[in-house]
Coordinates of C-alpha atoms and ligand atoms in Angstrom, one line a residue:
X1 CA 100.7 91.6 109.5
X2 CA 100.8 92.8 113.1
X3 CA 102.1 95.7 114.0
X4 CA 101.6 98.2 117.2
X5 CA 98.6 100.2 116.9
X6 CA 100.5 103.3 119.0
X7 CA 102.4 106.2 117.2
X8 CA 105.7 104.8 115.7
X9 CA 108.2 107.0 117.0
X10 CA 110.0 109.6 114.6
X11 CA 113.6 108.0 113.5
X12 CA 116.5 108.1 115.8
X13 CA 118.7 109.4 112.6
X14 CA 118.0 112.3 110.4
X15 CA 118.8 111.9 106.8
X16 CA 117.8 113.1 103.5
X17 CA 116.2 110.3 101.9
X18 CA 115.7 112.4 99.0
X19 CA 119.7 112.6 98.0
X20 CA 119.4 108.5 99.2
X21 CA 116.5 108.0 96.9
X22 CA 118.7 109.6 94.2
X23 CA 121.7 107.3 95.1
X24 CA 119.9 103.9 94.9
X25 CA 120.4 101.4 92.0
X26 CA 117.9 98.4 92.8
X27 CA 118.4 95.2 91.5
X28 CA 115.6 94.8 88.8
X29 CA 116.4 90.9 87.4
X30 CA 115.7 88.0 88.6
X31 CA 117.9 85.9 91.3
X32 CA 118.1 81.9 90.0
X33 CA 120.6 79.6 90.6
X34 CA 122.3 82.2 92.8
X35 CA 122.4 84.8 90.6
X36 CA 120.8 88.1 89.0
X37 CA 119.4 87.0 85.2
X38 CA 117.0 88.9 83.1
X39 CA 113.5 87.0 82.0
X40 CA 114.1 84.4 79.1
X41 CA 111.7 86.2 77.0
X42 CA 113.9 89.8 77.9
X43 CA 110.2 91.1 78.9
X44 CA 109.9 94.1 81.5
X45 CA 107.6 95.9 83.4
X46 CA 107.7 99.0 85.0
X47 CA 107.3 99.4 89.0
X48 CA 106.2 102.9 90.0
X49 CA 106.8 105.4 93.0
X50 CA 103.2 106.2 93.6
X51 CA 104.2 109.2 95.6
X52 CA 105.4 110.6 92.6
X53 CA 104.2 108.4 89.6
X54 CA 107.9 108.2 88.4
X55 CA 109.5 105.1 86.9
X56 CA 111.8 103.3 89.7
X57 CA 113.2 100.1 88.1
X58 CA 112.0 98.4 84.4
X59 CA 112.2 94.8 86.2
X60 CA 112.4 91.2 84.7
X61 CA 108.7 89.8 84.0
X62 CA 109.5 86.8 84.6
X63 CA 106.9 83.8 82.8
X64 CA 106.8 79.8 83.1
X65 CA 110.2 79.5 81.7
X66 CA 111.6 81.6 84.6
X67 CA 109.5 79.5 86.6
X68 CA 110.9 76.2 85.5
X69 CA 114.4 77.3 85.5
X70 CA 113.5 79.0 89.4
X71 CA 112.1 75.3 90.1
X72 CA 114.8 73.1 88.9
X73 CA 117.5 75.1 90.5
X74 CA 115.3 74.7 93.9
X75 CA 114.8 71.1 93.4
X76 CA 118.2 70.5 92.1
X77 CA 119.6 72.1 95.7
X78 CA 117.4 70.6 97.3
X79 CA 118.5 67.1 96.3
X80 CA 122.1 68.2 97.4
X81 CA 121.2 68.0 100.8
X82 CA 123.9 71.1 100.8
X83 CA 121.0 72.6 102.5
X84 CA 118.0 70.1 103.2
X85 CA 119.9 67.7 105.3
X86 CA 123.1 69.9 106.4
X87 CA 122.6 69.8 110.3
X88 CA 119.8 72.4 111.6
X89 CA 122.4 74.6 113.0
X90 CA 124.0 75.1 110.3
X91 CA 121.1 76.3 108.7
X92 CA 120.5 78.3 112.1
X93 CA 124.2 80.1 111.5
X94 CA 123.4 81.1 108.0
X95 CA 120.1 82.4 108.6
X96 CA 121.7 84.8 111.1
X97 CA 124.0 86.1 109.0
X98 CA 121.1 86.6 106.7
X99 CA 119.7 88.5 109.7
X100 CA 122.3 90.6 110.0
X101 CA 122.9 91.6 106.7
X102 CA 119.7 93.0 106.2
X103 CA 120.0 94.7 109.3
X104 CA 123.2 96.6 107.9
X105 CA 121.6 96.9 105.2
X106 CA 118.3 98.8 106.7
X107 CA 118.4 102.0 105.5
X108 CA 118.6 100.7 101.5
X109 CA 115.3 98.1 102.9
X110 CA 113.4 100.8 104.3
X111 CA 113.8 103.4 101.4
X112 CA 113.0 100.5 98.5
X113 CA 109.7 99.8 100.6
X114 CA 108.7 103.8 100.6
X115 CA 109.5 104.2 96.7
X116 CA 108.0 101.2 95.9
X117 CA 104.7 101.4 97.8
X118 CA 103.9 104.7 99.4
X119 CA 104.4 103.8 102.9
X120 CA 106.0 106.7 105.6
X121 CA 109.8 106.3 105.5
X122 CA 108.9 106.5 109.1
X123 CA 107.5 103.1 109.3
X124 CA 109.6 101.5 107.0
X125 CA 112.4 102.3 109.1
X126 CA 110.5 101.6 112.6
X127 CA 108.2 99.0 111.4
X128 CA 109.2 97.0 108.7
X129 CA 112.7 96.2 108.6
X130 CA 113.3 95.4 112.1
X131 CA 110.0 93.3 112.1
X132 CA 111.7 91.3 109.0
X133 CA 114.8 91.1 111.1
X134 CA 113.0 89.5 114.5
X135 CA 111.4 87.2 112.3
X136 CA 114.3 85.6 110.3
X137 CA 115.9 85.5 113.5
X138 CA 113.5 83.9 115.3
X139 CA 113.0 81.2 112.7
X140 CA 116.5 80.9 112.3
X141 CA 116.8 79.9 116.2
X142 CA 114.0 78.1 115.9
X143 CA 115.7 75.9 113.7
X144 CA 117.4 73.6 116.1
X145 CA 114.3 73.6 118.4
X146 CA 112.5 71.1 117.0
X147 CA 112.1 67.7 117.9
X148 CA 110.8 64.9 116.4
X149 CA 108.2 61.8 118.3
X150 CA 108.0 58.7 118.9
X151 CA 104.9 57.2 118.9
X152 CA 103.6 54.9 121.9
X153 CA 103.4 51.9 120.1
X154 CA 103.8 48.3 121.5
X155 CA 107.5 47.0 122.7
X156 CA 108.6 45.0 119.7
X157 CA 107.9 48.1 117.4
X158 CA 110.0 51.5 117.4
X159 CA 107.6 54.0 115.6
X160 CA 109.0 57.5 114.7
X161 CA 107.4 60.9 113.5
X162 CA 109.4 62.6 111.8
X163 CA 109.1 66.1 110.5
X164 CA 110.4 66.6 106.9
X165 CA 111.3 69.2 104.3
X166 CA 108.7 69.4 101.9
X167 CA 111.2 70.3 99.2
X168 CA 110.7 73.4 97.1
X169 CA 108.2 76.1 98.7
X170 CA 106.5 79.1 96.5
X171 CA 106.1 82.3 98.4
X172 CA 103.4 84.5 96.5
X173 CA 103.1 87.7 98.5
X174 CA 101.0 90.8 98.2
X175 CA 102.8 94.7 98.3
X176 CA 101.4 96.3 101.9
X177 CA 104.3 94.8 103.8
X178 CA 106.7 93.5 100.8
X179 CA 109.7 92.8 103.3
X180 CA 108.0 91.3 106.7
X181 CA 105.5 89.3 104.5
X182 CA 107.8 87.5 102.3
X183 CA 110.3 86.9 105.6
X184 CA 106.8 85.2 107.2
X185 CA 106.4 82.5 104.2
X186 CA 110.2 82.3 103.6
X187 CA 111.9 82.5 107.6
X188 CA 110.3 78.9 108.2
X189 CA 110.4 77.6 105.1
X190 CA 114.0 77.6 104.8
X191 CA 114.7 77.1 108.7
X192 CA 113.2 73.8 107.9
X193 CA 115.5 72.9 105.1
X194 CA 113.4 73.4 102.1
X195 CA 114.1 75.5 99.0
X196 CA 112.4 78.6 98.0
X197 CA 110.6 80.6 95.0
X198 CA 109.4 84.0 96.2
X199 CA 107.3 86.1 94.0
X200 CA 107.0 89.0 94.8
X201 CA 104.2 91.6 93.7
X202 CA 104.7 93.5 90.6
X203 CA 103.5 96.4 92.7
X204 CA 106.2 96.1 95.2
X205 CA 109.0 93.8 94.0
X206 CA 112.6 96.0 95.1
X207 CA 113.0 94.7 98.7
X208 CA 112.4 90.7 97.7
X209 CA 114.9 91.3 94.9
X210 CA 117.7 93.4 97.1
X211 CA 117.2 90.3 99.3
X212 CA 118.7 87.7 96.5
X213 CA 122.1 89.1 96.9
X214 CA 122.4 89.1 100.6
X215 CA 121.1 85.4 100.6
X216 CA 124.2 84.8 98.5
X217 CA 126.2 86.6 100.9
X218 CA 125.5 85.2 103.7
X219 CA 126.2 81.6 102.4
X220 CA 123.0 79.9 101.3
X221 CA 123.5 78.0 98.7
X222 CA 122.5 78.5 95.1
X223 CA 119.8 77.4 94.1
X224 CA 118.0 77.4 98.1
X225 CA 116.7 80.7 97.5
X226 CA 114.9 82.1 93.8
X227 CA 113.6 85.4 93.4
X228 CA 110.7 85.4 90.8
X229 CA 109.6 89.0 89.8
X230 CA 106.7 88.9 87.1
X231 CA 102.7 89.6 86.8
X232 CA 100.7 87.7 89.3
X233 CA 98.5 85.8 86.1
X234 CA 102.0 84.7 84.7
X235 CA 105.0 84.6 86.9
X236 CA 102.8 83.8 89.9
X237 CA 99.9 81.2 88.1
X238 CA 103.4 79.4 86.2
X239 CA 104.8 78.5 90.0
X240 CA 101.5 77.7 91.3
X241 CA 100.3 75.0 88.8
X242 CA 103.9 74.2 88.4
X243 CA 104.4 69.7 89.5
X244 CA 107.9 70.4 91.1
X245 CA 106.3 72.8 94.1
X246 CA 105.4 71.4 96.5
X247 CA 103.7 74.1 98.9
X248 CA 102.7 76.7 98.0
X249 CA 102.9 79.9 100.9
X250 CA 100.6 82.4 99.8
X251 CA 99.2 86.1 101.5
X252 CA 96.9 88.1 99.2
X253 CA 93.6 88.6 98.2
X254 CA 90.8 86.3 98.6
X255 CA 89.9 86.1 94.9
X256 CA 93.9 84.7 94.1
X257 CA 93.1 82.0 97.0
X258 CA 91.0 80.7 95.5
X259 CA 92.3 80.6 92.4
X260 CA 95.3 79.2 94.3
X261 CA 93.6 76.2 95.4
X262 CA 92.2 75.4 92.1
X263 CA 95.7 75.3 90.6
X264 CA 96.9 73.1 93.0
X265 CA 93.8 70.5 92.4
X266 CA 94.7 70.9 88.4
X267 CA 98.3 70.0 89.4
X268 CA 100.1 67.7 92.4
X269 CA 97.8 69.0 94.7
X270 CA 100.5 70.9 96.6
X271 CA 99.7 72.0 99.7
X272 CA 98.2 75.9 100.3
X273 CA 98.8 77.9 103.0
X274 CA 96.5 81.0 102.4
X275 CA 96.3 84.2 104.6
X276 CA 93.7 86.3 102.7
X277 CA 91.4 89.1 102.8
X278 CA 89.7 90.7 106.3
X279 CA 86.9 93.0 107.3
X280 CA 87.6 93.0 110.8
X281 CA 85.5 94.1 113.5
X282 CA 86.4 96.1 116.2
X283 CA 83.5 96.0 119.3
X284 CA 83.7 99.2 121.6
X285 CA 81.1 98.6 124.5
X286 CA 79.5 101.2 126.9
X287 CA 81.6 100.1 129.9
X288 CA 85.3 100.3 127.8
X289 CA 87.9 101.0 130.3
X290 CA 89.5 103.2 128.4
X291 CA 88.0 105.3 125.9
X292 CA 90.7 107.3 124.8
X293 CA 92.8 104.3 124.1
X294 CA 90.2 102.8 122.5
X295 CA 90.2 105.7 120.1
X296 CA 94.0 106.0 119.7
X297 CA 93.8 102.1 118.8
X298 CA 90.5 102.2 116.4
X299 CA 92.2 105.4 114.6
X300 CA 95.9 103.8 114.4
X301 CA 94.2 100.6 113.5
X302 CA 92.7 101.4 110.6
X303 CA 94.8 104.1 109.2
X304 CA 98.2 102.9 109.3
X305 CA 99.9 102.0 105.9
X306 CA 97.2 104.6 104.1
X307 CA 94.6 101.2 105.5
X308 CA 96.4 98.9 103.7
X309 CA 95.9 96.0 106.3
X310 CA 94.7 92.9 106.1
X311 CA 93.5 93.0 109.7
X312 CA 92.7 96.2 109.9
X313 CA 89.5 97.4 112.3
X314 CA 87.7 98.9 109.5
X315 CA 84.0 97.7 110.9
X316 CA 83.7 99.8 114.1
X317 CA 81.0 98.8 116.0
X318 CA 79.7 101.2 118.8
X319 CA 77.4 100.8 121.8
X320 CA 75.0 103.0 121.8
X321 CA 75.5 104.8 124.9
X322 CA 79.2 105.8 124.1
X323 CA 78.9 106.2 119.9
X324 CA 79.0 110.0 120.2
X325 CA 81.7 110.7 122.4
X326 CA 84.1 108.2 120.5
X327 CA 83.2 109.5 117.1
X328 CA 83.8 113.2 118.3
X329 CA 86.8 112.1 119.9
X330 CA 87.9 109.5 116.2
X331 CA 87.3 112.5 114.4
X332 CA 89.2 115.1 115.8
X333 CA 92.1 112.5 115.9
X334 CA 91.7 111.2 112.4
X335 CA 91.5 114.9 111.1
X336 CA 95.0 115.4 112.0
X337 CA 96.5 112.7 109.5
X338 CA 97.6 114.9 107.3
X339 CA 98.7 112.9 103.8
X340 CA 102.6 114.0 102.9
X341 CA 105.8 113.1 101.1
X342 CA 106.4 109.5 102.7
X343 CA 110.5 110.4 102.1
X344 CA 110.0 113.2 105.1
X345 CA 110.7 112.2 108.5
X346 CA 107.8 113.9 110.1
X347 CA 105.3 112.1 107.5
X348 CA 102.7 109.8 108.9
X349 CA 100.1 109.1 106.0
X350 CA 101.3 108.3 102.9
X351 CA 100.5 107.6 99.4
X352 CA 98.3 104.5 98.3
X353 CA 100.0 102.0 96.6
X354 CA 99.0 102.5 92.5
X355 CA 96.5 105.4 90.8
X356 CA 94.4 102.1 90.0
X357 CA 93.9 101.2 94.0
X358 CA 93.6 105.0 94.7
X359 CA 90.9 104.9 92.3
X360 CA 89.5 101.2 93.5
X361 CA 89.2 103.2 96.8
X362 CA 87.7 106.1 96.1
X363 CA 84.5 104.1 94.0
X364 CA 83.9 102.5 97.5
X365 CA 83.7 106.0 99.2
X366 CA 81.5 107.2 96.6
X367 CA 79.6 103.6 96.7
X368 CA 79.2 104.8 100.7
X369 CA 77.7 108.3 100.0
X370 CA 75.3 106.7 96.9
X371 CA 74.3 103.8 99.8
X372 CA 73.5 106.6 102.5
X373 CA 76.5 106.8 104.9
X374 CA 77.4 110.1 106.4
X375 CA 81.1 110.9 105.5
X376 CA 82.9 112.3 108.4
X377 CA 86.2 112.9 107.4
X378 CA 88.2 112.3 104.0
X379 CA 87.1 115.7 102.2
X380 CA 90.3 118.5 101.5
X381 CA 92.6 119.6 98.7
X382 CA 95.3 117.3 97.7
X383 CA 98.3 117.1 99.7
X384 CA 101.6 118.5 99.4
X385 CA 104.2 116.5 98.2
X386 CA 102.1 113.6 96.9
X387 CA 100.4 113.4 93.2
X388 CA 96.7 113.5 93.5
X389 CA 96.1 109.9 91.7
X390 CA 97.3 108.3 94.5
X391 CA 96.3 110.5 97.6
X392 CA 93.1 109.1 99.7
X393 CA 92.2 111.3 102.6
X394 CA 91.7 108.7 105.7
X395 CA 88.0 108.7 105.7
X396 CA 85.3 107.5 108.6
X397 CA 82.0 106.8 107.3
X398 CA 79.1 106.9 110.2
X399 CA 75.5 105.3 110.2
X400 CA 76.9 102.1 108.0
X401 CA 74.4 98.7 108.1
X402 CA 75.8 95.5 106.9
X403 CA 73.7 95.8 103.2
X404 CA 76.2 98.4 102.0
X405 CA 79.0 97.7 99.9
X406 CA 81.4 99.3 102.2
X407 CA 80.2 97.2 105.1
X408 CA 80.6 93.7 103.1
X409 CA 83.7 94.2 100.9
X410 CA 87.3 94.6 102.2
X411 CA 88.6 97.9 100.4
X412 CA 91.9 97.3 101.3
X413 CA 92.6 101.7 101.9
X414 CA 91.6 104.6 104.1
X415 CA 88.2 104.0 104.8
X416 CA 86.6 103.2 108.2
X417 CA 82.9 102.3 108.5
X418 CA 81.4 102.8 111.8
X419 CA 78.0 100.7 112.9
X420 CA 75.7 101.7 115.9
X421 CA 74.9 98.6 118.0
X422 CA 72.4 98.3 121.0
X423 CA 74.2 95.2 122.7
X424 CA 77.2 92.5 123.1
X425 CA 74.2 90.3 121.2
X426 CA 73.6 92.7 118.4
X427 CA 77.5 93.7 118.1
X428 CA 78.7 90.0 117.9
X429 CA 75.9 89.9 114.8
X430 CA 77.2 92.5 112.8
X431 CA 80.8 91.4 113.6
X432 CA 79.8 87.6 112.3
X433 CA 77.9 88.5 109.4
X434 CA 80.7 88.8 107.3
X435 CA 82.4 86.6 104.5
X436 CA 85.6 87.2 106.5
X437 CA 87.1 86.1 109.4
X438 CA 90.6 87.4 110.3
X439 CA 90.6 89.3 113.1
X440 CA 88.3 91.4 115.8
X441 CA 88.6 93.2 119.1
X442 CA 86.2 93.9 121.9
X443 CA 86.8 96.7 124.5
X444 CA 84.9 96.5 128.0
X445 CA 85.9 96.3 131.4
X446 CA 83.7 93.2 131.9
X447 CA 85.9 90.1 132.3
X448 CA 82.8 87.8 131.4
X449 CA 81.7 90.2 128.9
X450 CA 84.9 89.6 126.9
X451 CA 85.3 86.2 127.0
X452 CA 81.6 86.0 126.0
X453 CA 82.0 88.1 122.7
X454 CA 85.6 86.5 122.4
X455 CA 84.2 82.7 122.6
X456 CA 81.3 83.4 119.8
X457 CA 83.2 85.7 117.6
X458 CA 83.7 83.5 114.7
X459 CA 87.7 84.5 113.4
X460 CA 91.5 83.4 113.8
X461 CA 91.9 85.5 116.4
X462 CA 90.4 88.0 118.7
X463 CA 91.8 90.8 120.4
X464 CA 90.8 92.0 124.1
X465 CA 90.9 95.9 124.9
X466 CA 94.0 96.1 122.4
X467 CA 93.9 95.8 118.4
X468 CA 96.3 94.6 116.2
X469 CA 99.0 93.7 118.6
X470 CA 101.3 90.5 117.6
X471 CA 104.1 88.9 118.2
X472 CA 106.2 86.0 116.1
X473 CA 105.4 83.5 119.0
X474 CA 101.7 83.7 118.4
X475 CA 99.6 82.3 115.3
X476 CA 98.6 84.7 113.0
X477 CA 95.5 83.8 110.3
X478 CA 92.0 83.5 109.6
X479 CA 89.0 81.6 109.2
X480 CA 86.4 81.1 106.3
X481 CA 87.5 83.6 103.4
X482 CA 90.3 85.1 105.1
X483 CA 91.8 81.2 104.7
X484 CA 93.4 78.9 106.7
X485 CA 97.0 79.2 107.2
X486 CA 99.1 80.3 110.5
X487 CA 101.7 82.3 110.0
X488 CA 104.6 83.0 112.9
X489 CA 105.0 80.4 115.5
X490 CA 105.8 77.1 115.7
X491 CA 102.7 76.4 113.7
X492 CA 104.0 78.0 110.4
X493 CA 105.8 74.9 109.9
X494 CA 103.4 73.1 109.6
X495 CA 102.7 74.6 105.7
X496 CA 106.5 73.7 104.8
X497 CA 106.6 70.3 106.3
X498 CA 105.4 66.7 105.8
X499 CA 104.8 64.6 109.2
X500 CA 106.6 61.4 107.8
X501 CA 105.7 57.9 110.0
X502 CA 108.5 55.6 110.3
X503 CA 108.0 51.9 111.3
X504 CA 111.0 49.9 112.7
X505 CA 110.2 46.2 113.5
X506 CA 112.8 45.5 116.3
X507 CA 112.1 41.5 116.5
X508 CA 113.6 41.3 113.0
X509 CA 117.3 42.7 113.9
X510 CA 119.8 41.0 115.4
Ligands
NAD1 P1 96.7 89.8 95.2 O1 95.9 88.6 95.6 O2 96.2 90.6 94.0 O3 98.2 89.5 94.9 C1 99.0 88.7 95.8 C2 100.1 88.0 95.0 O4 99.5 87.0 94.2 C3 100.9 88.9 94.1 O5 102.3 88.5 94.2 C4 100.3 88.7 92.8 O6 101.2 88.9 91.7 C5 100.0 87.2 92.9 N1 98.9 86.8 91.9 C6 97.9 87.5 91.4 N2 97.2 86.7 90.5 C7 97.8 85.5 90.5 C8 97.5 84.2 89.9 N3 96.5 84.1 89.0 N4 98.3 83.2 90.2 C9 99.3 83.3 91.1 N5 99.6 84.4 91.7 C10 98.9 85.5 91.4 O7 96.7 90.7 96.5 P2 97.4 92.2 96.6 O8 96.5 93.2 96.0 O9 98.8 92.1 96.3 O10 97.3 92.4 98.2 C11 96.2 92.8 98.9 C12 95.4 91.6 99.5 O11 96.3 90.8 100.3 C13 94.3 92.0 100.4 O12 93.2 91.2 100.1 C14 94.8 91.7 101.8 O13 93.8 91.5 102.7 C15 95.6 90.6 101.6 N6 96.6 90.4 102.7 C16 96.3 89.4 103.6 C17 97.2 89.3 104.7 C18 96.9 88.2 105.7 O14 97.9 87.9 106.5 N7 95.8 87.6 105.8 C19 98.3 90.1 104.8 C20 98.5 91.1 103.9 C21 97.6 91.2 102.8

């Protein structure tokens, strides 16, 4: 997930989002067939508002029944060609409709991603929505862009290379960005003609569900889009071994990658799209331009949805000659994110997701202190408006070496480690010796400096006195465990399509 690592702006209209809050019934069964239906088994769980560890919605926990009938109704739509083969813009005109629907809709968007995961109310309603929105749209226009080939074969042969449906697509997504992740799997997948299954997070599934009835709305047909609530081992496994998907579009942790890839091996070897796990590096060298920017961007970078970014800086590495002006500069900034009620306008830090991450997070900060690092920020009393279980101060570690758990293993919250490096050489080390390979940034004001860490910095992408800027036209994934998909583009349609080769021999017609 990309998103601007300056200050969002505070929301253009003032509401209480309290009395909202109040106001909101969410959908809480699953959407098959075109419509809402509770799980077969009549099984529940409960998703939380972490801010306040209250109940929100007891929502359908949906197992491989739910998956079957989610299937079948894909594959039976699909096989309709009401949807697969109606003309591209068709499928364009419905997907903007879509578009706009959730845009009118923003308000109830935004405030089902704060309740449900913690995030600033700010954000949701700067951030997330309207990032959900450019996307569909842009895969929606996109939809009527693309052009098949024709191979150059010999005269007497017509060879054609056609890009095809690959008929019903999974969407497994994580809870950090519930809305703008599942539009990234689901935009292209249905832009191309397929059918869909999302499953949501149990975590975070409100949005993905809201989204069922607009998709009704705005004229897809039943059956072309399935909302699959449930517990990742059962709603989530049940789709991904299941013999009628045929791709599966997954963002999450590394860990259910690979499990992901295994199913598909024990199954019809579907195809996996996987954007996983990150521990990104971000390189700040003696000659930065910019310093101050630099700090704005390591601070935002890392801190922004409570740390709960995949490609998030969280290994800072510092030249020597400039570590203590940044860290006295990081630490003044970072002290003023004060943790608060994500439903007030003003908020900027949140709450973390569950009590279990919260606590997940907080081992790794004492795992820091146990393994030597020198805590810089992160100590205070709990915040106003936020139950303690789920309130992590942001918290920079200094003097951090790669043997240290906090160094090696993403932690997925609040918590930035910062390395002391004597060189581009011995920066580009630390930044390669990882299991992960997302993302990383370098700041210096050498041209040839830049493009030398940039060429030998071993991820999906690299960033060049910025971090975590993005755009839909641009590929976004990683290398080695952060996986191997590309989301945005053109190239994301490369997960939910089959290059079929077509041979015409002309000297046998008439
Ligand atoms: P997760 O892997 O625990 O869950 C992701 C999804 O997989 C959820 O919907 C979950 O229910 C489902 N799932 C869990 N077990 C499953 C199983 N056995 N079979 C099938 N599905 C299963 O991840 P999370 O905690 O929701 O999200 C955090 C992780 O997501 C972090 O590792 C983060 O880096 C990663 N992430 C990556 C990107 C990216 O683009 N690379 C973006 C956002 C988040």
């Amino acid at each position: 997930m990309t998103l601007s690592p300056t200050p969002v702006a505070a929301p253009t209209h003032v509401k209480d989002w309290h009395a909202a809050a109040r106001d909101l019934s969410p959908e809480a069964e699953a959407f098959i067939d075109g419509r809402y239906r509770p799980a077969r088994s009549g099984a529940t769980f409960a998703t939380l508002n972490p801010a306040t560890g209250r109940i929100l919605a007891d929502v359908a926990a949906c197992g491989e029944a739910d998956a079957d009938a989610a299937v079948a109704a894909a594959i039976r739509a699909f096989e309709t060609g009401s949807w697969s083969r109606a003309a591209p813009a068709a499928r364009k005109a419905v997907l903007l409709r879509l578009a706009d629907l959730i845009e009118a809709d923003a308000d109830a968007f935004a405030l089902l991603e704060t309740l449900d995961m913690g995030k600033p109310i700010r954000d949701s309603l700067a951030i997330d929505v309207p990032a959900a929105v450019r996307c569909l749209r842009w895969f929606a226009e996109a939809a009527d862009k693309l052009y098949d080939e024709i191979a150059p074969t010999r005269g007497d042969v017509l060879a054609m290379i056609r890009r095809v449906p690959v008929g019903v697509v999974a969407a497994i997504v994580p809870w950090n960005f519930p809305l703008v992740t599942a539009m990234t799997k689901i935009a292209p997948a249905l832009a191309a003609g397929n059918s869909v299954v999302l499953k949501p997070s149990e975590l975070s599934p409100l949005s993905a569900l809201r989204l069922g009835r607009l998709a009704a709305e705005a004229g897809l047909p039943d059956g072309v889009f399935n909302v699959l609530p449930g517990i990742g081992a059962e709603a989530g496994r049940a789709l991904a071994l299941h013999d009628g998907v045929a791709s599966l579009a997954f963002t999450g942790s590394t860990a259910v990658g690979k499990l992901l890839m295994t199913y598909a091996g024990r199954s019809n070897m579907k195809k996996v799209g996987l954007e996983c796990g990150g521990k990104s590096a971000n390189i700040v060298l003696a000659d930065c331009p910019d310093l101050d920017r630099a700090v704005q961007a390591a601070a935002m970078g890392v801190f922004q949805n409570q740390g709960q970014i995949c490609n998030a800086g969280t290994r800072l590495i510092l030249e020597r000659p400039i570590r203590d002006e940044f860290l006295e500069k990081l630490v003044a900034l970072v002290r003023t994110f004060e943790p608060g009620d994500p439903l007030l306008p003003e908020t900027r830090f949140g709450a973390l997701v569950s009590a279990a991450h919260a606590e997940r997070v907080r081992g790794y900060i004492a795992k820091g202190l146990a393994d030597g690092a020198t805590r810089l920020t992160g100590e205070g009393p709990p915040a106003a408006g936020l139950v303690p279980e789920t309130c992590v101060r942001p918290t920079v570690f200094a003097d951090v070496d790669n043997s240290m758990a906090i160094a090696r293993e993403e932690i997925f919250g609040p918590v930035l480690s910062v390395f002391d490096a004597g060189s581009l050489d011995e920066a580009v080390a630390i930044a390669n010796d990882s299991p992960y390979g997302l993302a990383a940034a370098v700041w210096t004001g050498s041209l040839a400096r830049a493009l030398e860490a940039e060429r030998r910095l071993d991820t999906g992408f690299v960033w060049i006195n910025t971090l975590r800027v993005g755009d839909i036209t641009v590929p976004f994934g990683g290398v080695k465990a952060s996986g191997s998909g590309r989301d945005k583009s053109f190239h994301a349609f490369d997960s939910v399509t089959h290059r079929k080769s077509v041979w015409v021999d002309l000297s046998a017609s008439s």
